[in-house]
């Protein structure tokens, strides 16, 4: 069935090798189609990446940082001198231009007990399963303009722009960073297509073709209008002609002499 490739992709996702480079990865095409988009990037969550840094009886969360590739290497640090993760926002960093900003906060994915792969075949559950495996950067279009929004803001990314991403493991009790990944490989959002470059069914139409089509449409309209006018005029003429014929017939009948009856 169509869900078999999804199950296979999930299995591969869970079998991370020890020598794998620890950095955020863009989601596989089988898990997220049309990725990246103009304003979003779907990443795989850090399953099994921080297992060696986790200790019992402690609470941890994951921070996701984003920055534009054009940001300087000096400003790519995500912690202060005391090891505490930065709380830089999208606005403070000009959307990642000046340095990394915190784009998300979520629980550490449970590598030992991932979502049930059997649920992938259920159309009512597949969306929830994907949300547990993936995170979409730039998926909140309202948080920047909501004065009452207090959570971590994940606003849309800029089109045709290259970004890098980093996961950070935070000890919630101590409030300090325990581990972090490398910055991801450069990931570029899609470019906005110009109207003349957009393919339209059944084929691409140039500006000249659009003009010609418009002129032909106007001519067809004028021809139809002329045809309807001529039909209407002919119908009116036919009515006038029949009316004249009736009048003439009545006049002739009135003018004919009537025979007089003889009296005895």
Tab-separated table of C-alpha atoms in Angstrom:
chain	number	residue	atom	x	y	z
A	1	UNK	CA	0.000	0.000	0.000
A	2	UNK	CA	0.954	3.676	-0.197
A	3	UNK	CA	1.825	3.719	3.502
A	4	UNK	CA	4.633	1.149	3.103
A	5	UNK	CA	7.191	3.741	2.037
A	6	UNK	CA	6.230	5.934	4.989
A	7	UNK	CA	6.789	3.038	7.400
A	8	UNK	CA	10.160	2.355	5.801
A	9	UNK	CA	11.153	6.022	6.103
A	10	UNK	CA	10.201	6.064	9.784
A	11	UNK	CA	12.280	2.971	10.417
A	12	UNK	CA	15.290	4.588	8.773
A	13	UNK	CA	14.691	7.730	10.803
A	14	UNK	CA	14.768	5.781	14.060
A	15	UNK	CA	17.971	3.903	13.218
A	16	UNK	CA	20.431	6.749	13.629
A	17	UNK	CA	24.042	5.604	13.497
A	18	UNK	CA	26.523	6.569	16.203
A	19	UNK	CA	28.892	8.117	13.662
A	20	UNK	CA	26.160	10.299	12.107
A	21	UNK	CA	26.922	13.994	12.085
A	22	UNK	CA	24.866	15.553	14.875
A	23	UNK	CA	23.081	18.365	13.119
A	24	UNK	CA	19.494	19.094	12.113
A	25	UNK	CA	18.426	17.356	8.934
A	26	UNK	CA	15.825	18.480	6.437
A	27	UNK	CA	12.868	16.101	6.369
A	28	UNK	CA	12.955	13.360	3.757
A	29	UNK	CA	10.704	13.981	0.730
A	30	UNK	CA	8.686	10.885	1.677
A	31	UNK	CA	7.765	12.541	4.989
A	32	UNK	CA	7.267	16.134	3.872
A	33	UNK	CA	6.391	16.946	0.289
A	34	UNK	CA	6.946	20.446	-1.088
A	35	UNK	CA	9.773	21.085	1.358
A	36	UNK	CA	11.094	23.740	1.742
A	37	UNK	CA	8.246	26.054	0.815
A	38	UNK	CA	8.430	29.820	0.305
A	39	UNK	CA	8.321	30.485	4.057
A	40	UNK	CA	8.793	27.156	5.892
A	41	UNK	CA	11.317	24.351	6.336
A	42	UNK	CA	10.376	20.941	7.769
A	43	UNK	CA	13.136	19.389	9.905
A	44	UNK	CA	13.480	15.981	11.504
A	45	UNK	CA	13.293	16.199	15.279
A	46	UNK	CA	16.453	15.146	17.186
A	47	UNK	CA	15.568	11.511	17.903
A	48	UNK	CA	18.355	9.749	19.826
A	49	UNK	CA	20.789	12.642	19.353
A	50	UNK	CA	21.078	13.589	23.040
A	51	UNK	CA	20.621	10.214	24.746
A	52	UNK	CA	24.145	10.230	26.220
A	53	UNK	CA	23.489	13.625	27.867
A	54	UNK	CA	20.221	12.653	29.544
A	55	UNK	CA	20.219	11.730	33.238
A	56	UNK	CA	17.418	10.253	35.350
A	57	UNK	CA	15.355	12.470	37.624
A	58	UNK	CA	16.072	15.547	35.534
A	59	UNK	CA	13.926	17.540	33.157
A	60	UNK	CA	15.061	18.552	29.696
A	61	UNK	CA	13.703	20.495	26.725
A	62	UNK	CA	14.920	21.157	23.202
A	63	UNK	CA	15.532	24.637	21.824
A	64	UNK	CA	15.647	25.172	18.074
A	65	UNK	CA	17.653	28.148	16.816
A	66	UNK	CA	17.546	29.595	13.303
A	67	UNK	CA	19.676	32.158	11.532
A	68	UNK	CA	20.356	33.359	8.035
A	69	UNK	CA	23.512	32.062	6.423
A	70	UNK	CA	24.663	35.634	5.897
A	71	UNK	CA	24.998	36.110	9.678
A	72	UNK	CA	28.627	36.301	10.794
A	73	UNK	CA	30.291	33.283	12.412
A	74	UNK	CA	31.079	35.362	15.492
A	75	UNK	CA	27.410	35.991	16.125
A	76	UNK	CA	26.418	32.332	15.729
A	77	UNK	CA	26.791	31.487	19.430
A	78	UNK	CA	23.563	30.419	21.138
A	79	UNK	CA	24.701	30.674	24.786
A	80	UNK	CA	26.051	33.431	27.021
A	81	UNK	CA	29.221	33.243	29.118
A	82	UNK	CA	27.424	31.305	31.864
A	83	UNK	CA	26.188	28.598	29.500
A	84	UNK	CA	22.581	29.750	29.463
A	85	UNK	CA	20.830	29.625	26.073
A	86	UNK	CA	20.080	32.976	24.500
A	87	UNK	CA	16.504	34.227	24.375
A	88	UNK	CA	17.061	36.252	21.215
A	89	UNK	CA	13.841	36.804	19.301
A	90	UNK	CA	13.009	37.134	15.623
A	91	UNK	CA	12.663	40.922	15.986
A	92	UNK	CA	15.892	41.363	17.950
A	93	UNK	CA	17.944	39.585	15.290
A	94	UNK	CA	16.140	41.072	12.272
A	95	UNK	CA	14.794	37.686	11.333
A	96	UNK	CA	18.135	35.921	11.857
A	97	UNK	CA	20.182	38.464	9.929
A	98	UNK	CA	22.191	39.577	12.978
A	99	UNK	CA	22.441	36.170	14.626
A	100	UNK	CA	20.436	33.144	15.769
A	101	UNK	CA	16.963	33.493	17.254
A	102	UNK	CA	14.972	30.949	19.253
A	103	UNK	CA	12.342	29.562	16.878
A	104	UNK	CA	10.914	26.696	18.926
A	105	UNK	CA	10.818	24.866	22.242
A	106	UNK	CA	9.585	21.273	22.611
A	107	UNK	CA	10.087	18.136	24.687
A	108	UNK	CA	12.948	15.744	24.013
A	109	UNK	CA	11.682	13.095	21.546
A	110	UNK	CA	11.435	9.684	23.163
A	111	UNK	CA	13.805	7.485	21.187
A	112	UNK	CA	12.856	4.376	23.160
A	113	UNK	CA	9.125	4.758	22.542
A	114	UNK	CA	8.427	6.481	19.206
A	115	UNK	CA	4.899	6.872	17.820
A	116	UNK	CA	3.243	3.684	16.631
A	117	UNK	CA	4.135	3.072	13.006
A	118	UNK	CA	0.892	1.144	12.589
A	119	UNK	CA	-0.943	4.451	12.952
A	120	UNK	CA	0.643	5.742	9.736
A	121	UNK	CA	-1.886	3.789	7.706
A	122	UNK	CA	-4.742	5.511	9.517
A	123	UNK	CA	-5.655	8.765	7.769
A	124	UNK	CA	-7.064	10.077	11.040
A	125	UNK	CA	-3.766	9.584	12.885
A	126	UNK	CA	-1.044	10.154	10.273
A	127	UNK	CA	-1.023	13.938	10.859
A	128	UNK	CA	-0.353	13.519	14.593
A	129	UNK	CA	2.362	10.949	13.933
A	130	UNK	CA	4.165	13.284	11.508
A	131	UNK	CA	3.992	16.130	14.022
A	132	UNK	CA	5.800	13.941	16.545
A	133	UNK	CA	8.588	13.149	14.076
A	134	UNK	CA	8.907	16.506	12.306
A	135	UNK	CA	8.997	20.202	13.129
A	136	UNK	CA	8.125	22.909	10.585
A	137	UNK	CA	10.098	26.131	11.018
A	138	UNK	CA	8.145	29.266	10.024
A	139	UNK	CA	4.722	27.741	10.578
A	140	UNK	CA	3.153	30.519	12.709
A	141	UNK	CA	1.897	33.498	10.711
A	142	UNK	CA	0.249	35.389	13.588
A	143	UNK	CA	2.573	35.392	16.606
A	144	UNK	CA	4.532	38.477	15.506
A	145	UNK	CA	1.385	40.607	15.475
A	146	UNK	CA	-0.341	39.220	18.566
A	147	UNK	CA	0.424	41.437	21.598
A	148	UNK	CA	-0.834	38.705	23.942
A	149	UNK	CA	1.408	35.968	22.506
A	150	UNK	CA	3.880	34.845	25.199
A	151	UNK	CA	5.286	31.577	23.828
A	152	UNK	CA	8.315	31.176	21.536
A	153	UNK	CA	7.449	32.793	18.201
A	154	UNK	CA	8.009	30.746	15.044
A	155	UNK	CA	7.219	33.282	12.283
A	156	UNK	CA	7.417	32.657	8.520
A	157	UNK	CA	10.864	32.590	6.941
A	158	UNK	CA	11.863	34.858	4.059
A	159	UNK	CA	11.477	33.481	0.515
A	160	UNK	CA	14.612	32.744	-1.530
A	161	UNK	CA	16.776	32.927	1.602
A	162	UNK	CA	19.339	30.468	2.982
A	163	UNK	CA	19.093	29.455	6.652
A	164	UNK	CA	20.935	27.239	9.131
A	165	UNK	CA	19.441	25.545	12.181
A	166	UNK	CA	20.707	24.164	15.497
A	167	UNK	CA	19.216	22.027	18.287
A	168	UNK	CA	20.169	22.714	21.915
A	169	UNK	CA	19.492	20.448	24.908
A	170	UNK	CA	18.547	22.478	27.976
A	171	UNK	CA	18.535	21.271	31.572
A	172	UNK	CA	15.263	22.796	32.756
A	173	UNK	CA	16.233	22.508	36.416
A	174	UNK	CA	19.555	24.321	36.171
A	175	UNK	CA	18.623	26.441	33.163
A	176	UNK	CA	21.875	25.714	31.354
A	177	UNK	CA	22.794	24.019	28.099
A	178	UNK	CA	23.864	20.385	28.350
A	179	UNK	CA	24.482	19.614	24.677
A	180	UNK	CA	24.035	21.024	21.211
A	181	UNK	CA	24.215	19.925	17.600
A	182	UNK	CA	26.266	21.477	14.847
A	183	UNK	CA	24.623	24.048	12.634
A	184	UNK	CA	22.723	22.378	9.820
A	185	UNK	CA	23.781	22.464	6.216
A	186	UNK	CA	22.485	25.520	4.334
A	187	UNK	CA	18.792	25.165	3.506
A	188	UNK	CA	17.219	27.632	1.082
A	189	UNK	CA	13.552	28.535	0.938
A	190	UNK	CA	11.878	28.648	-2.448
A	191	UNK	CA	11.819	31.638	-4.745
A	192	UNK	CA	8.636	33.463	-5.701
A	193	UNK	CA	7.834	32.785	-9.370
A	194	UNK	CA	7.155	35.729	-11.664
A	195	UNK	CA	3.671	35.672	-13.251
A	196	UNK	CA	5.104	35.246	-16.768
A	197	UNK	CA	7.069	32.170	-15.602
A	198	UNK	CA	4.134	30.370	-14.049
A	199	UNK	CA	2.970	27.412	-16.123
A	200	UNK	CA	-0.763	27.377	-16.811
A	201	UNK	CA	-2.758	24.448	-18.101
A	202	UNK	CA	-2.690	23.259	-20.864
A	203	UNK	CA	0.508	25.184	-21.501
A	204	UNK	CA	2.422	28.359	-20.802
A	205	UNK	CA	0.849	31.542	-22.235
A	206	UNK	CA	3.015	34.518	-23.142
A	207	UNK	CA	1.985	38.152	-22.883
A	208	UNK	CA	1.366	38.330	-26.660
A	209	UNK	CA	-0.954	35.328	-26.504
A	210	UNK	CA	-2.927	36.921	-23.688
A	211	UNK	CA	-3.391	40.117	-25.751
A	212	UNK	CA	-4.471	38.147	-28.823
A	213	UNK	CA	-6.900	36.097	-26.754
A	214	UNK	CA	-8.411	39.282	-25.304
A	215	UNK	CA	-8.873	40.829	-28.780
A	216	UNK	CA	-10.502	37.668	-30.148
A	217	UNK	CA	-12.845	37.561	-27.151
A	218	UNK	CA	-13.945	41.152	-27.833
A	219	UNK	CA	-14.503	40.399	-31.529
A	220	UNK	CA	-16.594	37.332	-30.721
A	221	UNK	CA	-18.659	39.433	-28.341
A	222	UNK	CA	-19.243	42.103	-31.013
A	223	UNK	CA	-20.229	39.471	-33.587
A	224	UNK	CA	-22.711	37.930	-31.185
A	225	UNK	CA	-24.134	41.346	-30.349
A	226	UNK	CA	-24.530	42.175	-34.070
A	227	UNK	CA	-26.167	38.826	-34.770
A	228	UNK	CA	-28.663	39.278	-31.948
A	229	UNK	CA	-29.403	42.831	-33.131
A	230	UNK	CA	-30.077	41.650	-36.706
A	231	UNK	CA	-32.354	38.842	-35.493
A	232	UNK	CA	-34.269	41.280	-33.316
A	233	UNK	CA	-34.569	43.769	-36.181
A	234	UNK	CA	-35.849	41.060	-38.553
A	235	UNK	CA	-38.429	39.958	-36.013
A	236	UNK	CA	-39.647	43.528	-35.522
A	237	UNK	CA	-39.842	44.020	-39.306
A	238	UNK	CA	-41.889	40.856	-39.689
A	239	UNK	CA	-44.377	42.061	-37.090
A	240	UNK	CA	-44.710	45.472	-38.801
A	241	UNK	CA	-45.270	43.810	-42.178
A	242	UNK	CA	-48.021	41.531	-40.884
A	243	UNK	CA	-49.700	44.505	-39.190
A	244	UNK	CA	-49.703	46.502	-42.475
A	245	UNK	CA	-51.160	43.512	-44.349
A	246	UNK	CA	-54.024	43.237	-41.883
A	247	UNK	CA	-54.780	46.978	-42.134
A	248	UNK	CA	-54.824	46.882	-45.931
A	249	UNK	CA	-57.121	43.856	-45.930
A	250	UNK	CA	-59.570	45.603	-43.607
A	251	UNK	CA	-59.504	48.759	-45.770
A	252	UNK	CA	-60.274	46.816	-48.971
A	253	UNK	CA	-63.111	44.982	-47.317
A	254	UNK	CA	-64.658	48.240	-46.109
A	255	UNK	CA	-64.353	49.895	-49.525
A	256	UNK	CA	-66.091	47.100	-51.506
A	257	UNK	CA	-69.813	47.934	-52.350
A	258	UNK	CA	-72.367	45.774	-50.617
A	259	UNK	CA	-75.211	44.331	-52.761
A	260	UNK	CA	-78.658	45.918	-52.127
A	261	UNK	CA	-81.682	43.666	-51.574
A	262	UNK	CA	-84.602	44.217	-54.041
A	263	UNK	CA	-88.097	44.926	-52.656
A	264	UNK	CA	-91.161	43.257	-54.071
